[in-house]
Short mmCIF file of C-alpha atoms and ligand atoms in Angstrom, two decimals:
data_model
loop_
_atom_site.label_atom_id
_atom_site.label_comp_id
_atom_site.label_asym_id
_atom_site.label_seq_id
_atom_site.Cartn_x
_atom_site.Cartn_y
_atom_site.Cartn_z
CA UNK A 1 -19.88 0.68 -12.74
CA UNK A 2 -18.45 4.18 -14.06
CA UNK A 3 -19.88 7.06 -14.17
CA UNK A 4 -21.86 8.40 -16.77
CA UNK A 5 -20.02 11.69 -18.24
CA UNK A 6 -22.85 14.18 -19.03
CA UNK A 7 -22.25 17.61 -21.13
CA UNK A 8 -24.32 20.53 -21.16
CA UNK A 9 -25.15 22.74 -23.58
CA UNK A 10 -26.16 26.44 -22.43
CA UNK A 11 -26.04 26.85 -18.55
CA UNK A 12 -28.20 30.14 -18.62
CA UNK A 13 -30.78 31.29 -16.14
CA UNK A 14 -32.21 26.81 -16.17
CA UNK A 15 -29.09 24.88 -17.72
CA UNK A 16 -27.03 26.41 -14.45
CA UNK A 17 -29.75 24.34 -12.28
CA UNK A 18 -28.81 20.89 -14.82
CA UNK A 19 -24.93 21.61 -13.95
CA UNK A 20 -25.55 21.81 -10.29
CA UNK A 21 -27.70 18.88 -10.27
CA UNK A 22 -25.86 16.64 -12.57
CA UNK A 23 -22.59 17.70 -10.83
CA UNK A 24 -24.25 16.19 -7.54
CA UNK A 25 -25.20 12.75 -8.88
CA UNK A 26 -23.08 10.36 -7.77
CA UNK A 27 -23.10 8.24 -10.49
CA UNK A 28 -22.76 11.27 -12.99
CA UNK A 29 -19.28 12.68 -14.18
CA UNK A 30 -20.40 16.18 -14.90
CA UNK A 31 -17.86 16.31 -18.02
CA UNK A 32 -18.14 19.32 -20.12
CA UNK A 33 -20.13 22.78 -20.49
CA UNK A 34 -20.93 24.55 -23.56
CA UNK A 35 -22.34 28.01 -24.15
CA UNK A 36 -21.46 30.76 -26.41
CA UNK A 37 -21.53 33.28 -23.45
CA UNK A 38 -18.13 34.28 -22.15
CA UNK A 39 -19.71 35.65 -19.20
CA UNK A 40 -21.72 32.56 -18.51
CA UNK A 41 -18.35 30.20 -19.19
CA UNK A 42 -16.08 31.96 -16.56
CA UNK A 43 -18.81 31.44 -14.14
CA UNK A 44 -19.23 27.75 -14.80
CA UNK A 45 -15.18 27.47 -14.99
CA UNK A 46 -15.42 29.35 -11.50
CA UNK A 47 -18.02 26.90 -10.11
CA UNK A 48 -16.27 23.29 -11.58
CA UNK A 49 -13.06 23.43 -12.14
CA UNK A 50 -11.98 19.88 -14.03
CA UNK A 51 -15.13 20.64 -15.72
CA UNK A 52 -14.14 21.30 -19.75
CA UNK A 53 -15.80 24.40 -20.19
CA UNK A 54 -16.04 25.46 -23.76
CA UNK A 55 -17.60 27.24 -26.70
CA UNK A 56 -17.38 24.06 -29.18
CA UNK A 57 -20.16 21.60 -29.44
CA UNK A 58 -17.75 19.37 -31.28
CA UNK A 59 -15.39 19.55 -28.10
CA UNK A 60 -18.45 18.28 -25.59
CA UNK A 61 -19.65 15.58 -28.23
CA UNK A 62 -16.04 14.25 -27.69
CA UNK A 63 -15.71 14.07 -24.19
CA UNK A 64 -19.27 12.87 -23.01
CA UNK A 65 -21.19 9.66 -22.98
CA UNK A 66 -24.68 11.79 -22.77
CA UNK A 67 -26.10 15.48 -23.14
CA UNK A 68 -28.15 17.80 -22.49
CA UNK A 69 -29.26 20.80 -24.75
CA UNK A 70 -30.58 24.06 -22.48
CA UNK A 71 -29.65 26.51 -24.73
CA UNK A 72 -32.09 29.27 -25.76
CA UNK A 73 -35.00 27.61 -28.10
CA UNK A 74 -34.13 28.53 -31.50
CA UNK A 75 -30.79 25.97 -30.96
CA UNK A 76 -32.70 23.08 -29.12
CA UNK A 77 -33.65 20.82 -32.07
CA UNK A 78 -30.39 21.35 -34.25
CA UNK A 79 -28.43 20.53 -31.16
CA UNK A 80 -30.39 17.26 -30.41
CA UNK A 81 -29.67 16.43 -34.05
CA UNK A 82 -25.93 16.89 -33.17
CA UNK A 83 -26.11 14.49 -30.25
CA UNK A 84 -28.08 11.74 -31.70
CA UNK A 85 -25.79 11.64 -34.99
CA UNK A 86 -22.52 11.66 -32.69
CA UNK A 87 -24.12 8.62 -30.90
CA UNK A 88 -24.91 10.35 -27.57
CA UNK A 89 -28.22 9.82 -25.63
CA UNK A 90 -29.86 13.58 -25.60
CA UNK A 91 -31.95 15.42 -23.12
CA UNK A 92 -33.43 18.76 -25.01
CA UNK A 93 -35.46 21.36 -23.05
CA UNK A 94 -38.89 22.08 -23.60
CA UNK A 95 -39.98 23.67 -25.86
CA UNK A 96 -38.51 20.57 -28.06
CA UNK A 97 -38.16 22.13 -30.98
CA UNK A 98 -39.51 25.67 -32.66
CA UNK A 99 -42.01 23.91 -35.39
CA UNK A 100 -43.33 20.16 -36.03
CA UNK A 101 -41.34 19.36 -39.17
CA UNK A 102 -37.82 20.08 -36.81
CA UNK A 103 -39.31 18.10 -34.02
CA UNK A 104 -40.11 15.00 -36.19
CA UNK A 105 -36.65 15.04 -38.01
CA UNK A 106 -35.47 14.98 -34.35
CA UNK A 107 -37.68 11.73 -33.29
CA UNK A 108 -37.18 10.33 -36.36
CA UNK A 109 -33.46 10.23 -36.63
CA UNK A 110 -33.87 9.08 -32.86
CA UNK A 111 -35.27 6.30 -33.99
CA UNK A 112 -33.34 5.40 -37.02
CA UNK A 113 -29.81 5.76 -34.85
CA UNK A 114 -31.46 4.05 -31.77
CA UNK A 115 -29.94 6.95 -29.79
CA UNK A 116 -32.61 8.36 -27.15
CA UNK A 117 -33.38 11.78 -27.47
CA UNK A 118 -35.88 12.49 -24.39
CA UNK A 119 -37.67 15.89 -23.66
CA UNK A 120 -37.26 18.32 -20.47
CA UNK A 121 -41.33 18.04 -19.72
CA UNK A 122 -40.06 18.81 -16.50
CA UNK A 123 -43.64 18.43 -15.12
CA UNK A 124 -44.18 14.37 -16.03
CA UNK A 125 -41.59 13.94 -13.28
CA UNK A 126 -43.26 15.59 -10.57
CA UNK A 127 -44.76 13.39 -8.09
CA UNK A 128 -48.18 15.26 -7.27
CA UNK A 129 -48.53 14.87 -11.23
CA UNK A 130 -47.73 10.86 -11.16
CA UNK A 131 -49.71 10.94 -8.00
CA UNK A 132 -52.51 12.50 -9.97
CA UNK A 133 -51.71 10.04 -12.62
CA UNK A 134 -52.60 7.19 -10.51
CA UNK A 135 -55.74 8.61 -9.06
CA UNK A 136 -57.22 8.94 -12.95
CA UNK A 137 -56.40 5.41 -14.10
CA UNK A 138 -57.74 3.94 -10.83
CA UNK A 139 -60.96 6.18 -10.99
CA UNK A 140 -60.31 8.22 -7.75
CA UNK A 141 -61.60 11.20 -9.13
CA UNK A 142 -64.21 9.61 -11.35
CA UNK A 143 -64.96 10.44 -14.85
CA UNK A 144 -62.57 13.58 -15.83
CA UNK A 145 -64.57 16.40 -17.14
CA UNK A 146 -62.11 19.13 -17.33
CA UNK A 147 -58.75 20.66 -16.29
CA UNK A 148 -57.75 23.95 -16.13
CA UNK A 149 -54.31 25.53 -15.02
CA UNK A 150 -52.32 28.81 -14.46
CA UNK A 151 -49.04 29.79 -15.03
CA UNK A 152 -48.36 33.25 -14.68
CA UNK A 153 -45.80 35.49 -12.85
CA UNK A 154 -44.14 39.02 -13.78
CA UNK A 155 -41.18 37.77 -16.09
CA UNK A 156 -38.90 36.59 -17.38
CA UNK A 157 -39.64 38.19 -20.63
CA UNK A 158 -38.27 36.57 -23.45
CA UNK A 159 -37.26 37.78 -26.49
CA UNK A 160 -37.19 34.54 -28.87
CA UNK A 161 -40.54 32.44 -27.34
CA UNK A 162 -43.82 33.87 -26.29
CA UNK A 163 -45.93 33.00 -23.41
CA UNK A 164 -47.36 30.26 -25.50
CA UNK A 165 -43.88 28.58 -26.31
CA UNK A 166 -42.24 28.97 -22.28
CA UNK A 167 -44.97 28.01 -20.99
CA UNK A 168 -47.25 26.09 -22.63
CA UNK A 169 -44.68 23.04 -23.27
CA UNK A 170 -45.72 22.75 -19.08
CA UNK A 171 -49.37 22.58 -18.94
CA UNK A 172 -50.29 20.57 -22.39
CA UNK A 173 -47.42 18.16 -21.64
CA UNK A 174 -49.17 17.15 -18.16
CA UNK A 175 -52.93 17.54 -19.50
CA UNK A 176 -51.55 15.10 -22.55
CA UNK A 177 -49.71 12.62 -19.63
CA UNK A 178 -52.64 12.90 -17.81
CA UNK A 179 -55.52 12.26 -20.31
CA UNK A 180 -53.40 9.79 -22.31
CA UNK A 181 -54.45 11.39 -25.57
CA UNK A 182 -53.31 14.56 -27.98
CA UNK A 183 -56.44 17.08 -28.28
CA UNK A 184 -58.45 17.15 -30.89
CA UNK A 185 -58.66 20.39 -31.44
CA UNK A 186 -57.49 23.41 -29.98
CA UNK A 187 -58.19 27.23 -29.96
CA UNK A 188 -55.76 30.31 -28.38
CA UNK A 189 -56.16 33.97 -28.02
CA UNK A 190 -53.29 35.63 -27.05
CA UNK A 191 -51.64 39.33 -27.12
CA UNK A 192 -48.44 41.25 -27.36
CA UNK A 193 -48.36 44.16 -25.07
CA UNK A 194 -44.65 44.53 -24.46
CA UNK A 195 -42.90 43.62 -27.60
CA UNK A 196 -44.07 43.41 -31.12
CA UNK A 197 -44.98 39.83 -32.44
CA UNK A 198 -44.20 38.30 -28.83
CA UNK A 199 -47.42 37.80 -27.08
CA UNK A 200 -47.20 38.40 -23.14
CA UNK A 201 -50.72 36.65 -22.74
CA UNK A 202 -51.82 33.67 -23.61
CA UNK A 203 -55.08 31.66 -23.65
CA UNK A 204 -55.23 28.11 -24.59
CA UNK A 205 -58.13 25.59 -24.85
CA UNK A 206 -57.82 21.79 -25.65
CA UNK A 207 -60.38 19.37 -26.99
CA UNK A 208 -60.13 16.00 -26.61
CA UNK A 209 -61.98 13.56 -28.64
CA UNK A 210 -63.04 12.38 -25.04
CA UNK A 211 -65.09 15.40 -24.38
CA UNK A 212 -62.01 16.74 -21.53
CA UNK A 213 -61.59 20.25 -21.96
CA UNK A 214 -58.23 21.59 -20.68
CA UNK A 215 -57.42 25.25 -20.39
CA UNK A 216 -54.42 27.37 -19.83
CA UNK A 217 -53.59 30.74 -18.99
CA UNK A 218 -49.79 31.52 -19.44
CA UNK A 219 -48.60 35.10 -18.95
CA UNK A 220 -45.18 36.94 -17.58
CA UNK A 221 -47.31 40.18 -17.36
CA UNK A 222 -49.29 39.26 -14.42
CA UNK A 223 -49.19 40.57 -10.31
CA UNK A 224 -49.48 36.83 -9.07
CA UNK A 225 -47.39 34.40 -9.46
CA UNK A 226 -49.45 31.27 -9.87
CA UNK A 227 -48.49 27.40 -10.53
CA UNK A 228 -51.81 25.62 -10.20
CA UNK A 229 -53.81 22.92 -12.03
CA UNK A 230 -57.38 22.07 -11.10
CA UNK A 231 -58.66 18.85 -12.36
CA UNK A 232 -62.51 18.29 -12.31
CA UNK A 233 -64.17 14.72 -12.14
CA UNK A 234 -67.17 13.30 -11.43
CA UNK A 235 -66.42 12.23 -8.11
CA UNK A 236 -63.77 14.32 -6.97
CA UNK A 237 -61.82 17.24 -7.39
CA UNK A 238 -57.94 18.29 -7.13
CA UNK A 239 -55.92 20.83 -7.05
CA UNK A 240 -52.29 21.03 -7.78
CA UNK A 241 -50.53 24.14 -5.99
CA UNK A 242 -46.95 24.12 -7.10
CA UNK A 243 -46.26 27.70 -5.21
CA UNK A 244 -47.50 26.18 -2.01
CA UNK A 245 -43.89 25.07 -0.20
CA UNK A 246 -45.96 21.70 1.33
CA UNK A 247 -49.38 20.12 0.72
CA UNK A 248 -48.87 20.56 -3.06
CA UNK A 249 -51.92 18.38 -3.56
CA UNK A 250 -55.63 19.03 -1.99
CA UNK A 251 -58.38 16.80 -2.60
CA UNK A 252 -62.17 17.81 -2.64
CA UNK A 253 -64.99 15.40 -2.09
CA UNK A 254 -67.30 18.02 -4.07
CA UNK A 255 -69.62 17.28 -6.77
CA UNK A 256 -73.01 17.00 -8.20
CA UNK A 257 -74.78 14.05 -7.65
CA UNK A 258 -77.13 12.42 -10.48
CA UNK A 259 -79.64 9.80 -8.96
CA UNK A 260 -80.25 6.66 -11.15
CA UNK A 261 -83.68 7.71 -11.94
CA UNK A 262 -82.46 11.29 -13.43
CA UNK A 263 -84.81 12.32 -15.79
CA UNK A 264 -84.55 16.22 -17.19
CA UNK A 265 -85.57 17.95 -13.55
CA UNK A 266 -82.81 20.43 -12.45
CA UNK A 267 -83.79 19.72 -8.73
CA UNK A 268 -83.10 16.10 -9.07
CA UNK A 269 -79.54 16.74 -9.31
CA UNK A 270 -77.66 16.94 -5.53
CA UNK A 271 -75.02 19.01 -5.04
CA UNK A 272 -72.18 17.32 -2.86
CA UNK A 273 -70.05 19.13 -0.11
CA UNK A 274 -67.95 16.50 1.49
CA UNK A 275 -64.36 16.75 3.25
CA UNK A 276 -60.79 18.12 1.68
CA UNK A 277 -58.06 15.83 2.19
CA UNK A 278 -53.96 16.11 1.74
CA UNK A 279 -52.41 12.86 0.41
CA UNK A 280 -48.92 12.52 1.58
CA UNK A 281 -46.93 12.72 -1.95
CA UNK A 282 -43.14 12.71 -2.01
CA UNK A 283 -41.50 15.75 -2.52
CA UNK A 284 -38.16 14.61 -4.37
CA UNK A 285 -36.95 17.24 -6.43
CA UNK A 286 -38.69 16.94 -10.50
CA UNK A 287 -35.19 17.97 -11.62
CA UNK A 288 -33.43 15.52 -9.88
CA UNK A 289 -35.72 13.10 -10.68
CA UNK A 290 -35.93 13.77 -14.19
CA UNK A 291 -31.94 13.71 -14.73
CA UNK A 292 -32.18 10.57 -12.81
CA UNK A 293 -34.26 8.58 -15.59
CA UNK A 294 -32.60 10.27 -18.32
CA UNK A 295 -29.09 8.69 -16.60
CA UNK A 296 -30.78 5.39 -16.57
CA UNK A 297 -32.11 5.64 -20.30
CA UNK A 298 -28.72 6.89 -20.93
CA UNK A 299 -27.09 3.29 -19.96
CA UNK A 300 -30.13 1.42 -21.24
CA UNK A 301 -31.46 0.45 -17.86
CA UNK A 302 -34.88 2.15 -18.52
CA UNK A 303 -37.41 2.09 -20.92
CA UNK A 304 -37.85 5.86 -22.21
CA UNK A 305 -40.39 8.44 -20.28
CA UNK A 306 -41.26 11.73 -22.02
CA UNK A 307 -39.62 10.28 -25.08
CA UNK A 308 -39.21 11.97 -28.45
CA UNK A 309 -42.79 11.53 -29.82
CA UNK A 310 -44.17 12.68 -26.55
CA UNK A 311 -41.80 16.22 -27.64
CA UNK A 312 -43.20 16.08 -31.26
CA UNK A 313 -46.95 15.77 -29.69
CA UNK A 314 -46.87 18.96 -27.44
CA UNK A 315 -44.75 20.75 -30.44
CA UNK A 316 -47.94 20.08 -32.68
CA UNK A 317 -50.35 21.42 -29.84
CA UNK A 318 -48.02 24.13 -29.89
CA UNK A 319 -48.10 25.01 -33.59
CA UNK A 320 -51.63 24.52 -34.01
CA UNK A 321 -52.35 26.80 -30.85
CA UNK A 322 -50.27 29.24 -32.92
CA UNK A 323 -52.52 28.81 -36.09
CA UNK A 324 -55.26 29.41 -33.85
CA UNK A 325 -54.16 32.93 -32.07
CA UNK A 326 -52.78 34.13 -35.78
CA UNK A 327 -56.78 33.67 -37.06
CA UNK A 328 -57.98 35.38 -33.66
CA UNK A 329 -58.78 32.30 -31.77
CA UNK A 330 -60.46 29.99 -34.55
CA UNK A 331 -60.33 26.34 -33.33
CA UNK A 332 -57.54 24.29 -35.19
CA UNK A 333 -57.23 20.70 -35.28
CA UNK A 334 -54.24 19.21 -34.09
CA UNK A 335 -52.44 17.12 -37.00
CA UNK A 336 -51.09 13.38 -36.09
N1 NAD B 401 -38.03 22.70 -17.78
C1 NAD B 401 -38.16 23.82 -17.13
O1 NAD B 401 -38.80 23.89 -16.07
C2 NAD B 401 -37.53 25.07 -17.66
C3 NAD B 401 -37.44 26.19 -16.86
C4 NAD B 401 -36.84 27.34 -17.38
C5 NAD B 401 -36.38 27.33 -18.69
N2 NAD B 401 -36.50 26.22 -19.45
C6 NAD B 401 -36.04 26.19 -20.86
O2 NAD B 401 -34.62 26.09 -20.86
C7 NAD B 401 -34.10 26.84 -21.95
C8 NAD B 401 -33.06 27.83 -21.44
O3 NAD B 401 -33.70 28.79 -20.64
P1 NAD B 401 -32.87 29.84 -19.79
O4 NAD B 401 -33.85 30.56 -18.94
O5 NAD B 401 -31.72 29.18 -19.14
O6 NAD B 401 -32.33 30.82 -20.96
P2 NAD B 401 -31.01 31.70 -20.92
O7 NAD B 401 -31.13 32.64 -22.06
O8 NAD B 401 -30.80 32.23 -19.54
O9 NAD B 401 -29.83 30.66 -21.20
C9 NAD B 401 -29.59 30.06 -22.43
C10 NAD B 401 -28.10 29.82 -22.53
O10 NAD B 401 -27.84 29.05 -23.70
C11 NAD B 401 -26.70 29.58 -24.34
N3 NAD B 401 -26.78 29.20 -25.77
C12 NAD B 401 -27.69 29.60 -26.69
N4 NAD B 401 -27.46 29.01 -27.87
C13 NAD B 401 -26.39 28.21 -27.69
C14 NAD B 401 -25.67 27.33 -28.54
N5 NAD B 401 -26.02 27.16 -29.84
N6 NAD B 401 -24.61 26.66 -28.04
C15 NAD B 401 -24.24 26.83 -26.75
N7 NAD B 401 -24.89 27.66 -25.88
C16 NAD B 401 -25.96 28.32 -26.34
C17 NAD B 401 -26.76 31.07 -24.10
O11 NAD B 401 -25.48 31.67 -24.22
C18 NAD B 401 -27.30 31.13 -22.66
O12 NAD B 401 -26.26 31.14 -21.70
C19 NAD B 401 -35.29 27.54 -22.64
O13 NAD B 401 -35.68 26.82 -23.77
C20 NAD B 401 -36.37 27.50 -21.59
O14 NAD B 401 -37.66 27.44 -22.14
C21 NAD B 401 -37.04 25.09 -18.96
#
């Protein structure tokens, strides 16, 4: 069979880590680079030479069978409209697009075209996530109460996205693939210390109609740097350590007991310390694997993972979690 020819559009700080990793698939032509940088263009040209490294959209649309769009936010839903109209299967970073109405003209015209236009949750591809996944739907962990996670580190500061919009796309995306609902509700309080309008600090709370709360922090103006997601049930516990280089996933046989006879006594309620285990989860690369399914929706092998509703659903957390921090941290309820 011959190769798929991919494009990319903006190979930045991320889109650099799509060229190396497309360029390495074997059944992947790496075709064709486009980014308005010239700086960023030699470099590539440098790197993959054969590679048709360019400043024209048109020119990739041309040359490539597939795409995807890593350019700086602002550009991600126009150029997924650009793909999907010239006929080519599209993968567009998070965030998806910069409001709902964008992001549903995007699914939408997916749709219409029958032309795939998938999302970079990068996280829905990770296999302590699909591990966790598992563990939910077979009751592992028991009934989920709540999740909360971190993401926080000291930059990169961005000047077009908050805190909210890098980094939020991350943890609702995974507390969506993990609940298998959109929140109800949601509520954010965040704060722009460094530059006016862009807030640094962000805190966001999810209610779903289940009764789950999920929580993130998200913040480039922080000491640690922190990748974690804790995940309470009613059996047991887990934590997802991203930062940690092995053992990504601990489980915690920890909870609180209820005897069948609970009535309203405090002291009937037992408090359970029990052991911490490590499942062995594979550690394949979420990038590579992420690429890898998009290549296989690409030539209609696979039915479509983080497709574009599941983009339009975190982009309406998103804008609703901006309604929310605008009012000073009134809940809002998510449309759709
Ligand atoms: N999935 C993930 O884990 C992950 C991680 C980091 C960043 N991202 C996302 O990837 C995107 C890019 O991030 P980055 O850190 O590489 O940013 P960046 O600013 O370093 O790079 C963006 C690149 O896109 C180019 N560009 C912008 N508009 C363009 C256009 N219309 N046509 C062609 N090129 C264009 C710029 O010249 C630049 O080189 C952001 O939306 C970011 O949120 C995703």
């Amino acid at each position: 069979m011959s190769r798929l020819r991919v494009g990319v559009i903006g190979a930045g700080t991320w889109g650099r880590n799509h060229v190396r990793t497309l360029a390495s698939m074997p059944d992947v032509e790496l075709t064709a680079v486009c980014d308005l940088s010239a700086s960023v263009r030699e470099k590539t040209a440098r790197t993959y030479p054969g590679v048709l490294v360019t400043d024209s959209v048109q020119a990739l649309l041309e040359r490539v069978d597939a795409v995807v769009v890593a350019s700086t936010a602002r550009a991600h839903a126009a150029l997924g409209l650009a793909a999907v109209r010239a006929g080519k299967p599209v993968l567009v970073e998070k965030p998806y697009a910069l409001t709902v109405r964008e992001a549903v003209e995007l699914a939408e015209e997916s749709d219409r075209l029958k032309v795939p236009a998938l999302v970079g949750h990068l996280l829905e591809f990770h296999p302590v996530v699909d591990r966790l996944k598992t563990m939910i739907r077979e009751g592992t962990l028991g009934e989920v109460y709540y999740l909360y996670s971190q993401r926080v580190n000291l930059g990169q500061i961005r000047p077009d996205e908050n805190a909210l919009w890098s980094f939020g796309p991350h943890d609702i995306s995974v507390a969506l693939y993990l609940m298998g609902e959109a929140p109800a509700r949601v509520s954010a309080q965040g704060h722009s210390y460094l530059q006016r309008g862009i807030e640094d600090v962000v805190f966001l709370t999810m209610q779903f109609a289940s009764g789950v709360i999920a929580h993130a922090q998200m913040s480039w103006l922080d000491p640690h740097k922190e990748r974690r997601l804790t995940v309470v049930g009613s059996k047991q516990m887990a934590v997802f350590d991203d930062m940690a280089p092995r053992e990504k996933l601990r489980i915690y046989d920890k909870g609180v007991d209820r005897p069948p006879e609970y009535g309203s006594y405090g002291e009937s309620l037992a408090v359970r310390e029990g052991d911490i285990w490590i499942p062995k989860v594979n550690n394949a690369e979420p990038l590579g694997l992420e690429l890898g399914h998009f290549v296989k929706v690409a030539r209609g092998e696979a039915p479509t993972r983080a497709d574009a509703w599941d983009g339009v659903r975190v982009v309406r957390v998103l804008e609703a979690a901006s309604r929310s921090m605008a009012t000073g941290g009134g809940p809002v309820t998510v449309e759709g």
